[in-house]
Amino acid sequence: MVEALENLKDIYSKEEYSGNMFFTLKRPIISYEVFPPKNDSNGEKLNELINELRILKKYEPSLVSVTYGAGGSNRDQSVDIIDRIKNELKLNPMPHFTCVSTRKSEIKDYLFNIEKMGIKNILALRGDIPEGAFCHDFLYASELVEFIKKEHDLSVAVAGYPETHIESESLESDIKWLKHKVDKGADVIYTQLFFDNNKYFGFTEVCADEGIEVPIIPGILPVTGYNQLLKMTSLCKVTIPKILMEKLEKHSDDKDYTKKLGIDFASYQCRQLIDAGVKGLHFYTLNKSEAVSEILENIL
Ligand code: FAD
C-alpha cells in the first residue's frame, strides 16, 4: 500500500523480494492501467471500477495509470478517477496525457492541476492524430516530455512499441525516436501489449544497443474474449502466437474456456518475463479485477 506517493525513479529502483524460508523470489513491481468508463452519467460504472481496484489493491500495486482521451475528451472524468484512486483507495495514480490537438496553455493548466493534487508521475503521449486536428503546439511526445521536465516537478513515463508503432517504418527508426524521448527526460517506458515475449526481448536488446537505460516495463493483456482480442489487435501491431490463436479460434464460442486460456497464457508470459529479470509488470486490466487477480495468484 502506498503511504506517500512515490515517483517512478524511486519505485523502479527498489528491489522487492517474496518467498519463504527455503527460497526467495525477486518480486516485480506491479502496476495497472484503467480507463474512464464510457456512458456513465450516473457514476455507477466508476463506482464499479473503484470496487474492482479495491480487490486488486491486495497485490500492492505501486501505480495505477489512468488513460486519457486524445484531445481531452474525458479530461474531467479522468481527473475524478485520479482523485478517488489517491484519496479513497490510497493508491498512487499516474495520469496518461496526450498532447495532440491541445494548446500549450491547456497543457499548462492540466499539469498545474495534477501537481496541485499531489500527483508525482505522468505518462506523456502524443495520442492518435484525429481527422481535422486543429492545433499542433506539440508534434511528438518527446516535445511534451521536454516541456514537462523543464516546467514541472513530475516523473515522466512514455510509451514503447515492441512490434513498432503503427506509423513507423522500422523498429530501428521507432527506437531512435524512443531514445529521443528518454534523452528529453523520460524515466520509464511502458510497452504496448504483446503476446510473444520474443518480440519484447528483441525490442529491449535493440533499446540497450541504442543506449536506452531506463526500465522498460512490459504491458500485459489477459485475453478474456476472442472478439475483444481481434478488436484490440486491429488497432495496433501485435502478433498472436500460433498456439494461442489456434486454441482461441477453436473455442471462440466458449467464454469460460477463453477466459481460462487467457489467464493461463498471461501467467506463463509473466513467469517467463520475471525469470528474464523484468523490473515490473503493467497490466491492462480493462477495468476488471478477476483475470489479473488470478494471474497474480499464479505468479507471485
Ligand atoms: P510519439 O512518441 O510521439 O511517436 C509517434 C510516432 O512518431 C512514432 O511512429 C515515432 O516513431 C514517430 N516519431 C516520434 N518522434 C518523431 C520525430 N521527432 N520525427 C519523426 N517521427 C517521430 N492513447 C490515448 O489516446 N490515450 C492514452 O491514455 C494512451 N495510453 C497509452 C499507453 C501506452 C502504454 C501505450 C503504448 C499507448 C497509449 N496510447 C494512448 C496510444 C498512443 O497515444 C498512440 O500509439 C499514438 O499514436 C502515439 O503516441 P506516442 O506517445 O507513442 O507518440
Short mmCIF file of C-alpha atoms and ligand atoms in Angstrom, two decimals:
data_model
loop_
_atom_site.label_atom_id
_atom_site.label_comp_id
_atom_site.label_asym_id
_atom_site.label_seq_id
_atom_site.Cartn_x
_atom_site.Cartn_y
_atom_site.Cartn_z
CA MET A 1 0.00 0.00 0.00
CA VAL A 2 1.24 3.47 -0.84
CA GLU A 3 1.75 5.63 2.25
CA ALA A 4 3.23 8.65 0.50
CA LEU A 5 3.05 8.96 -3.27
CA GLU A 6 6.32 7.94 -4.88
CA ASN A 7 7.92 8.93 -8.13
CA LEU A 8 8.79 6.49 -10.92
CA LYS A 9 12.52 6.58 -10.26
CA ASP A 10 12.08 5.54 -6.62
CA ILE A 11 9.50 2.90 -7.48
CA TYR A 12 11.67 1.13 -10.05
CA SER A 13 14.91 1.44 -8.14
CA LYS A 14 13.51 -0.73 -5.33
CA GLU A 15 14.40 -4.40 -5.07
CA GLU A 16 11.48 -6.34 -3.63
CA TYR A 17 11.55 -9.99 -2.67
CA SER A 18 8.96 -12.53 -1.65
CA GLY A 19 9.20 -16.19 -0.71
CA ASN A 20 9.64 -18.34 2.36
CA MET A 21 12.47 -19.86 4.43
CA PHE A 22 13.62 -22.05 1.53
CA PHE A 23 13.51 -19.79 -1.47
CA THR A 24 13.47 -16.13 -2.35
CA LEU A 25 11.96 -14.62 -5.48
CA LYS A 26 12.51 -11.19 -6.87
CA ARG A 27 9.07 -9.63 -6.86
CA PRO A 28 8.22 -7.50 -9.92
CA ILE A 29 6.77 -4.04 -9.35
CA ILE A 30 3.07 -4.35 -10.12
CA SER A 31 1.05 -1.63 -11.86
CA TYR A 32 -2.37 -1.47 -13.52
CA GLU A 33 -3.97 0.51 -16.30
CA VAL A 34 -7.63 1.51 -16.10
CA PHE A 35 -9.77 3.75 -18.33
CA PRO A 36 -12.60 6.19 -17.62
CA PRO A 37 -15.84 4.22 -18.20
CA LYS A 38 -17.96 5.32 -21.18
CA ASN A 39 -21.66 6.30 -20.90
CA ASP A 40 -21.56 6.72 -17.15
CA SER A 41 -23.67 9.77 -16.43
CA ASN A 42 -24.78 8.46 -13.00
CA GLY A 43 -21.26 7.38 -11.97
CA GLU A 44 -22.31 3.73 -11.47
CA LYS A 45 -19.54 2.35 -13.68
CA LEU A 46 -16.96 4.49 -11.94
CA ASN A 47 -18.09 3.05 -8.59
CA GLU A 48 -17.74 -0.45 -10.07
CA LEU A 49 -14.22 0.40 -11.26
CA ILE A 50 -13.26 1.63 -7.79
CA ASN A 51 -14.55 -1.66 -6.33
CA GLU A 52 -12.51 -3.67 -8.84
CA LEU A 53 -9.40 -1.70 -7.88
CA ARG A 54 -10.20 -2.31 -4.20
CA ILE A 55 -9.89 -6.05 -4.97
CA LEU A 56 -6.65 -5.55 -6.92
CA LYS A 57 -5.16 -3.47 -4.11
CA LYS A 58 -4.40 -6.76 -2.35
CA TYR A 59 -1.42 -7.25 -4.69
CA GLU A 60 0.17 -3.98 -3.58
CA PRO A 61 0.41 -2.12 -6.86
CA SER A 62 2.93 0.70 -6.98
CA LEU A 63 0.93 2.61 -9.58
CA VAL A 64 -2.47 2.76 -11.23
CA SER A 65 -2.37 4.51 -14.58
CA VAL A 66 -5.49 6.18 -15.96
CA THR A 67 -5.93 6.62 -19.72
CA TYR A 68 -6.80 9.91 -21.34
CA GLY A 69 -8.95 10.52 -24.42
CA ALA A 70 -6.91 12.13 -27.18
CA GLY A 71 -7.76 15.81 -27.31
CA GLY A 72 -9.02 15.72 -23.72
CA SER A 73 -12.42 14.18 -24.48
CA ASN A 74 -12.72 12.66 -20.98
CA ARG A 75 -10.49 15.03 -19.03
CA ASP A 76 -12.86 15.73 -16.12
CA GLN A 77 -13.76 12.08 -15.66
CA SER A 78 -10.08 11.16 -15.76
CA VAL A 79 -9.35 13.69 -13.01
CA ASP A 80 -12.25 12.31 -10.86
CA ILE A 81 -10.81 8.80 -11.13
CA ILE A 82 -7.32 10.02 -10.23
CA ASP A 83 -8.72 11.78 -7.19
CA ARG A 84 -10.61 8.67 -5.99
CA ILE A 85 -7.61 6.37 -6.59
CA LYS A 86 -5.46 8.67 -4.50
CA ASN A 87 -7.81 9.76 -1.72
CA GLU A 88 -10.27 6.88 -1.39
CA LEU A 89 -8.12 3.88 -2.28
CA LYS A 90 -4.84 5.40 -1.06
CA LEU A 91 -3.07 4.16 -4.18
CA ASN A 92 -0.63 6.01 -6.42
CA PRO A 93 -2.38 7.23 -9.61
CA MET A 94 -0.47 8.05 -12.78
CA PRO A 95 -2.50 10.05 -15.32
CA HIS A 96 -1.85 9.48 -19.00
CA PHE A 97 -1.84 12.70 -21.01
CA THR A 98 -1.93 13.22 -24.78
CA CYS A 99 -0.72 16.46 -26.34
CA VAL A 100 -2.25 16.08 -29.80
CA SER A 101 -4.73 18.83 -30.72
CA THR A 102 -4.15 20.57 -27.41
CA ARG A 103 -2.90 24.10 -26.93
CA LYS A 104 0.14 24.77 -24.78
CA SER A 105 -1.96 26.86 -22.41
CA GLU A 106 -4.38 23.93 -21.80
CA ILE A 107 -1.45 21.60 -21.24
CA LYS A 108 -0.01 24.02 -18.69
CA ASP A 109 -3.36 24.22 -16.85
CA TYR A 110 -3.74 20.45 -16.75
CA LEU A 111 -0.21 19.87 -15.45
CA PHE A 112 -0.62 22.60 -12.86
CA ASN A 113 -3.86 20.98 -11.63
CA ILE A 114 -2.49 17.49 -11.27
CA GLU A 115 0.59 18.76 -9.47
CA LYS A 116 -1.73 20.62 -7.10
CA MET A 117 -3.48 17.27 -6.45
CA GLY A 118 -0.13 15.87 -5.30
CA ILE A 119 0.43 13.64 -8.34
CA LYS A 120 4.06 12.63 -8.85
CA ASN A 121 4.04 10.86 -12.22
CA ILE A 122 2.58 11.22 -15.68
CA LEU A 123 2.55 9.06 -18.82
CA ALA A 124 3.32 11.54 -21.60
CA LEU A 125 1.91 10.67 -25.04
CA ARG A 126 1.29 12.24 -28.38
CA GLY A 127 -2.01 10.39 -28.93
CA ASP A 128 -3.50 9.27 -32.23
CA ILE A 129 -3.94 12.19 -34.59
CA PRO A 130 -7.67 12.70 -35.15
CA GLU A 131 -9.06 13.77 -38.52
CA GLY A 132 -9.14 17.53 -38.74
CA ALA A 133 -6.73 18.01 -35.83
CA PHE A 134 -6.77 21.75 -35.21
CA CYS A 135 -3.55 22.57 -33.49
CA HIS A 136 -0.12 21.16 -33.08
CA ASP A 137 1.73 23.11 -30.42
CA PHE A 138 3.49 19.79 -29.79
CA LEU A 139 4.05 17.41 -32.70
CA TYR A 140 5.53 14.47 -30.80
CA ALA A 141 5.51 13.08 -27.28
CA SER A 142 9.19 13.99 -26.93
CA GLU A 143 8.27 17.70 -27.02
CA LEU A 144 5.74 17.15 -24.25
CA VAL A 145 8.33 15.27 -22.19
CA GLU A 146 10.81 18.13 -22.60
CA PHE A 147 8.18 20.70 -21.64
CA ILE A 148 7.09 18.76 -18.52
CA LYS A 149 10.67 18.26 -17.39
CA LYS A 150 11.50 21.95 -17.80
CA GLU A 151 8.41 23.37 -16.15
CA HIS A 152 7.18 20.76 -13.66
CA ASP A 153 8.33 18.55 -10.88
CA LEU A 154 6.88 15.32 -12.29
CA SER A 155 8.44 11.98 -13.16
CA VAL A 156 7.63 11.06 -16.74
CA ALA A 157 6.81 7.73 -18.36
CA VAL A 158 6.48 7.23 -22.12
CA ALA A 159 5.10 4.58 -24.47
CA GLY A 160 7.25 1.99 -26.31
CA TYR A 161 6.24 -0.46 -29.01
CA PRO A 162 7.92 -3.92 -29.10
CA GLU A 163 6.38 -4.55 -32.54
CA THR A 164 6.83 -0.90 -33.66
CA HIS A 165 4.35 1.95 -33.64
CA ILE A 166 1.74 1.69 -36.37
CA GLU A 167 3.11 4.75 -38.26
CA SER A 168 6.74 3.72 -38.01
CA GLU A 169 8.68 2.44 -40.98
CA SER A 170 11.06 0.24 -38.96
CA LEU A 171 11.91 -0.90 -35.43
CA GLU A 172 15.23 0.95 -35.69
CA SER A 173 13.59 4.28 -36.55
CA ASP A 174 10.95 3.84 -33.84
CA ILE A 175 13.64 3.09 -31.25
CA LYS A 176 15.67 6.08 -32.40
CA TRP A 177 12.68 8.31 -31.53
CA LEU A 178 12.09 6.41 -28.31
CA LYS A 179 15.68 7.18 -27.33
CA HIS A 180 14.94 10.83 -28.12
CA LYS A 181 12.08 10.74 -25.55
CA VAL A 182 14.43 9.27 -22.98
CA ASP A 183 17.08 11.90 -23.76
CA LYS A 184 14.44 14.57 -23.15
CA GLY A 185 13.90 13.16 -19.66
CA ALA A 186 11.61 10.09 -19.68
CA ASP A 187 12.21 7.98 -16.58
CA VAL A 188 10.41 4.77 -17.57
CA ILE A 189 8.95 3.14 -20.70
CA TYR A 190 5.67 1.19 -20.63
CA THR A 191 5.14 -1.06 -23.61
CA GLN A 192 2.24 -1.66 -25.88
CA LEU A 193 0.59 -5.02 -25.16
CA PHE A 194 2.24 -8.04 -26.75
CA PHE A 195 1.76 -11.81 -26.59
CA ASP A 196 5.06 -13.02 -27.97
CA ASN A 197 7.76 -12.47 -25.34
CA ASN A 198 10.45 -12.82 -28.02
CA LYS A 199 9.21 -9.54 -29.51
CA TYR A 200 9.76 -7.87 -26.11
CA PHE A 201 13.19 -9.46 -25.66
CA GLY A 202 14.27 -8.39 -29.18
CA PHE A 203 12.98 -4.87 -28.57
CA THR A 204 14.79 -4.47 -25.24
CA GLU A 205 18.02 -5.72 -26.85
CA VAL A 206 17.87 -3.09 -29.59
CA CYS A 207 16.95 -0.45 -26.98
CA ALA A 208 20.03 -1.42 -24.95
CA ASP A 209 22.20 -1.24 -28.08
CA GLU A 210 20.88 2.26 -28.69
CA GLY A 211 21.84 3.27 -25.14
CA ILE A 212 18.37 3.29 -23.56
CA GLU A 213 18.95 2.55 -19.90
CA VAL A 214 15.60 3.33 -18.23
CA PRO A 215 13.33 0.42 -17.20
CA ILE A 216 11.15 -0.97 -19.99
CA ILE A 217 8.03 -2.32 -18.31
CA PRO A 218 6.09 -4.94 -20.29
CA GLY A 219 2.37 -4.35 -20.82
CA ILE A 220 0.29 -7.50 -20.27
CA LEU A 221 -3.25 -8.03 -21.50
CA PRO A 222 -5.10 -11.09 -20.23
CA VAL A 223 -7.30 -12.21 -23.11
CA THR A 224 -10.84 -12.59 -21.85
CA GLY A 225 -12.75 -12.79 -25.14
CA TYR A 226 -11.98 -13.70 -28.75
CA ASN A 227 -13.79 -10.73 -30.34
CA GLN A 228 -12.32 -8.32 -27.82
CA LEU A 229 -8.85 -9.57 -28.78
CA LEU A 230 -9.48 -9.12 -32.50
CA LYS A 231 -10.77 -5.60 -31.89
CA MET A 232 -7.80 -4.58 -29.75
CA THR A 233 -5.18 -6.09 -32.02
CA SER A 234 -6.72 -4.40 -35.08
CA LEU A 235 -5.74 -1.04 -33.54
CA CYS A 236 -2.04 -1.79 -33.11
CA LYS A 237 0.67 -4.10 -34.46
CA VAL A 238 0.57 -7.22 -32.28
CA THR A 239 1.49 -10.78 -33.18
CA ILE A 240 -0.68 -13.50 -31.69
CA PRO A 241 1.37 -16.73 -31.33
CA LYS A 242 0.02 -19.60 -33.44
CA ILE A 243 -0.55 -21.86 -30.44
CA LEU A 244 -2.72 -19.20 -28.75
CA MET A 245 -4.60 -18.25 -31.93
CA GLU A 246 -5.44 -21.85 -32.83
CA LYS A 247 -6.91 -22.53 -29.40
CA LEU A 248 -8.82 -19.25 -29.40
CA GLU A 249 -10.29 -19.91 -32.84
CA LYS A 250 -11.25 -23.47 -31.98
CA HIS A 251 -13.11 -22.42 -28.83
CA SER A 252 -14.25 -18.92 -29.86
CA ASP A 253 -17.83 -19.59 -28.63
CA ASP A 254 -16.75 -20.89 -25.23
CA LYS A 255 -16.32 -17.87 -22.98
CA ASP A 256 -15.19 -19.81 -19.92
CA TYR A 257 -12.55 -21.68 -21.92
CA THR A 258 -11.28 -18.44 -23.49
CA LYS A 259 -11.02 -16.73 -20.11
CA LYS A 260 -9.12 -19.65 -18.57
CA LEU A 261 -6.84 -19.83 -21.63
CA GLY A 262 -6.16 -16.09 -21.39
CA ILE A 263 -5.26 -16.33 -17.71
CA ASP A 264 -3.03 -19.37 -18.21
CA PHE A 265 -1.28 -17.79 -21.19
CA ALA A 266 -0.67 -14.45 -19.44
CA SER A 267 0.60 -16.29 -16.31
CA TYR A 268 3.08 -18.21 -18.48
CA GLN A 269 4.12 -14.99 -20.22
CA CYS A 270 4.62 -13.18 -16.88
CA ARG A 271 6.60 -16.04 -15.34
CA GLN A 272 8.97 -16.05 -18.33
CA LEU A 273 9.36 -12.27 -18.13
CA ILE A 274 10.10 -12.42 -14.39
CA ASP A 275 12.68 -15.15 -14.97
CA ALA A 276 14.29 -12.87 -17.57
CA GLY A 277 14.60 -10.19 -14.88
CA VAL A 278 11.96 -7.57 -15.77
CA LYS A 279 11.61 -4.81 -13.20
CA GLY A 280 7.84 -4.72 -13.33
CA LEU A 281 4.61 -5.88 -14.95
CA HIS A 282 1.98 -3.43 -16.14
CA PHE A 283 -1.49 -4.98 -16.51
CA TYR A 284 -4.10 -3.75 -18.94
CA THR A 285 -6.98 -4.55 -16.60
CA LEU A 286 -9.85 -3.44 -18.86
CA ASN A 287 -11.34 -2.22 -15.56
CA LYS A 288 -11.86 -5.77 -14.25
CA SER A 289 -10.10 -7.50 -11.39
CA GLU A 290 -10.83 -11.20 -11.95
CA ALA A 291 -8.30 -12.19 -14.62
CA VAL A 292 -5.48 -10.03 -13.23
CA SER A 293 -6.09 -11.36 -9.69
CA GLU A 294 -5.86 -14.94 -10.91
CA ILE A 295 -2.65 -14.23 -12.81
CA LEU A 296 -1.10 -12.56 -9.77
CA GLU A 297 -2.17 -15.51 -7.57
CA ASN A 298 -0.40 -17.77 -10.09
CA ILE A 299 2.84 -15.85 -10.32
CA LEU A 300 3.55 -14.08 -7.02
P1 FAD B 1 5.38 9.52 -30.21
O1 FAD B 1 6.38 9.03 -29.28
O2 FAD B 1 5.34 10.99 -30.49
O3 FAD B 1 5.59 8.72 -31.59
C1 FAD B 1 4.61 8.75 -32.62
C2 FAD B 1 5.21 8.28 -33.94
O4 FAD B 1 6.10 9.29 -34.45
C3 FAD B 1 6.07 7.02 -33.86
O5 FAD B 1 5.88 6.31 -35.04
C4 FAD B 1 7.51 7.55 -33.73
O6 FAD B 1 8.46 6.62 -34.24
C5 FAD B 1 7.45 8.81 -34.58
N1 FAD B 1 8.28 9.91 -34.10
C6 FAD B 1 8.47 10.30 -32.83
N2 FAD B 1 9.21 11.43 -32.77
C7 FAD B 1 9.49 11.76 -34.06
C8 FAD B 1 10.18 12.84 -34.67
N3 FAD B 1 10.76 13.79 -33.95
N4 FAD B 1 10.26 12.89 -36.03
C9 FAD B 1 9.67 11.92 -36.78
N5 FAD B 1 8.98 10.87 -36.25
C10 FAD B 1 8.90 10.80 -34.90
N6 FAD B 1 -3.57 6.92 -26.47
C11 FAD B 1 -4.51 7.75 -25.93
O7 FAD B 1 -5.20 8.46 -26.68
N7 FAD B 1 -4.72 7.80 -24.57
C12 FAD B 1 -3.99 7.06 -23.70
O8 FAD B 1 -4.19 7.15 -22.48
C13 FAD B 1 -2.97 6.19 -24.23
N8 FAD B 1 -2.22 5.42 -23.40
C14 FAD B 1 -1.22 4.63 -23.92
C15 FAD B 1 -0.41 3.89 -23.06
C16 FAD B 1 0.60 3.06 -23.56
C17 FAD B 1 1.48 2.28 -22.59
C18 FAD B 1 0.79 2.95 -24.96
C19 FAD B 1 1.84 2.03 -25.52
C20 FAD B 1 -0.02 3.69 -25.83
C21 FAD B 1 -1.02 4.55 -25.34
N9 FAD B 1 -1.82 5.32 -26.18
C22 FAD B 1 -2.79 6.15 -25.65
C23 FAD B 1 -1.67 5.26 -27.65
C24 FAD B 1 -0.75 6.37 -28.21
O9 FAD B 1 -1.30 7.64 -27.94
C25 FAD B 1 -0.62 6.18 -29.73
O10 FAD B 1 0.07 4.99 -30.01
C26 FAD B 1 -0.04 7.35 -30.51
O11 FAD B 1 -0.27 7.14 -31.90
C27 FAD B 1 1.47 7.57 -30.32
O12 FAD B 1 1.75 8.15 -29.13
P2 FAD B 1 3.29 8.22 -28.63
O13 FAD B 1 3.30 8.98 -27.38
O14 FAD B 1 3.88 6.88 -28.65
O15 FAD B 1 3.91 9.12 -29.83
#
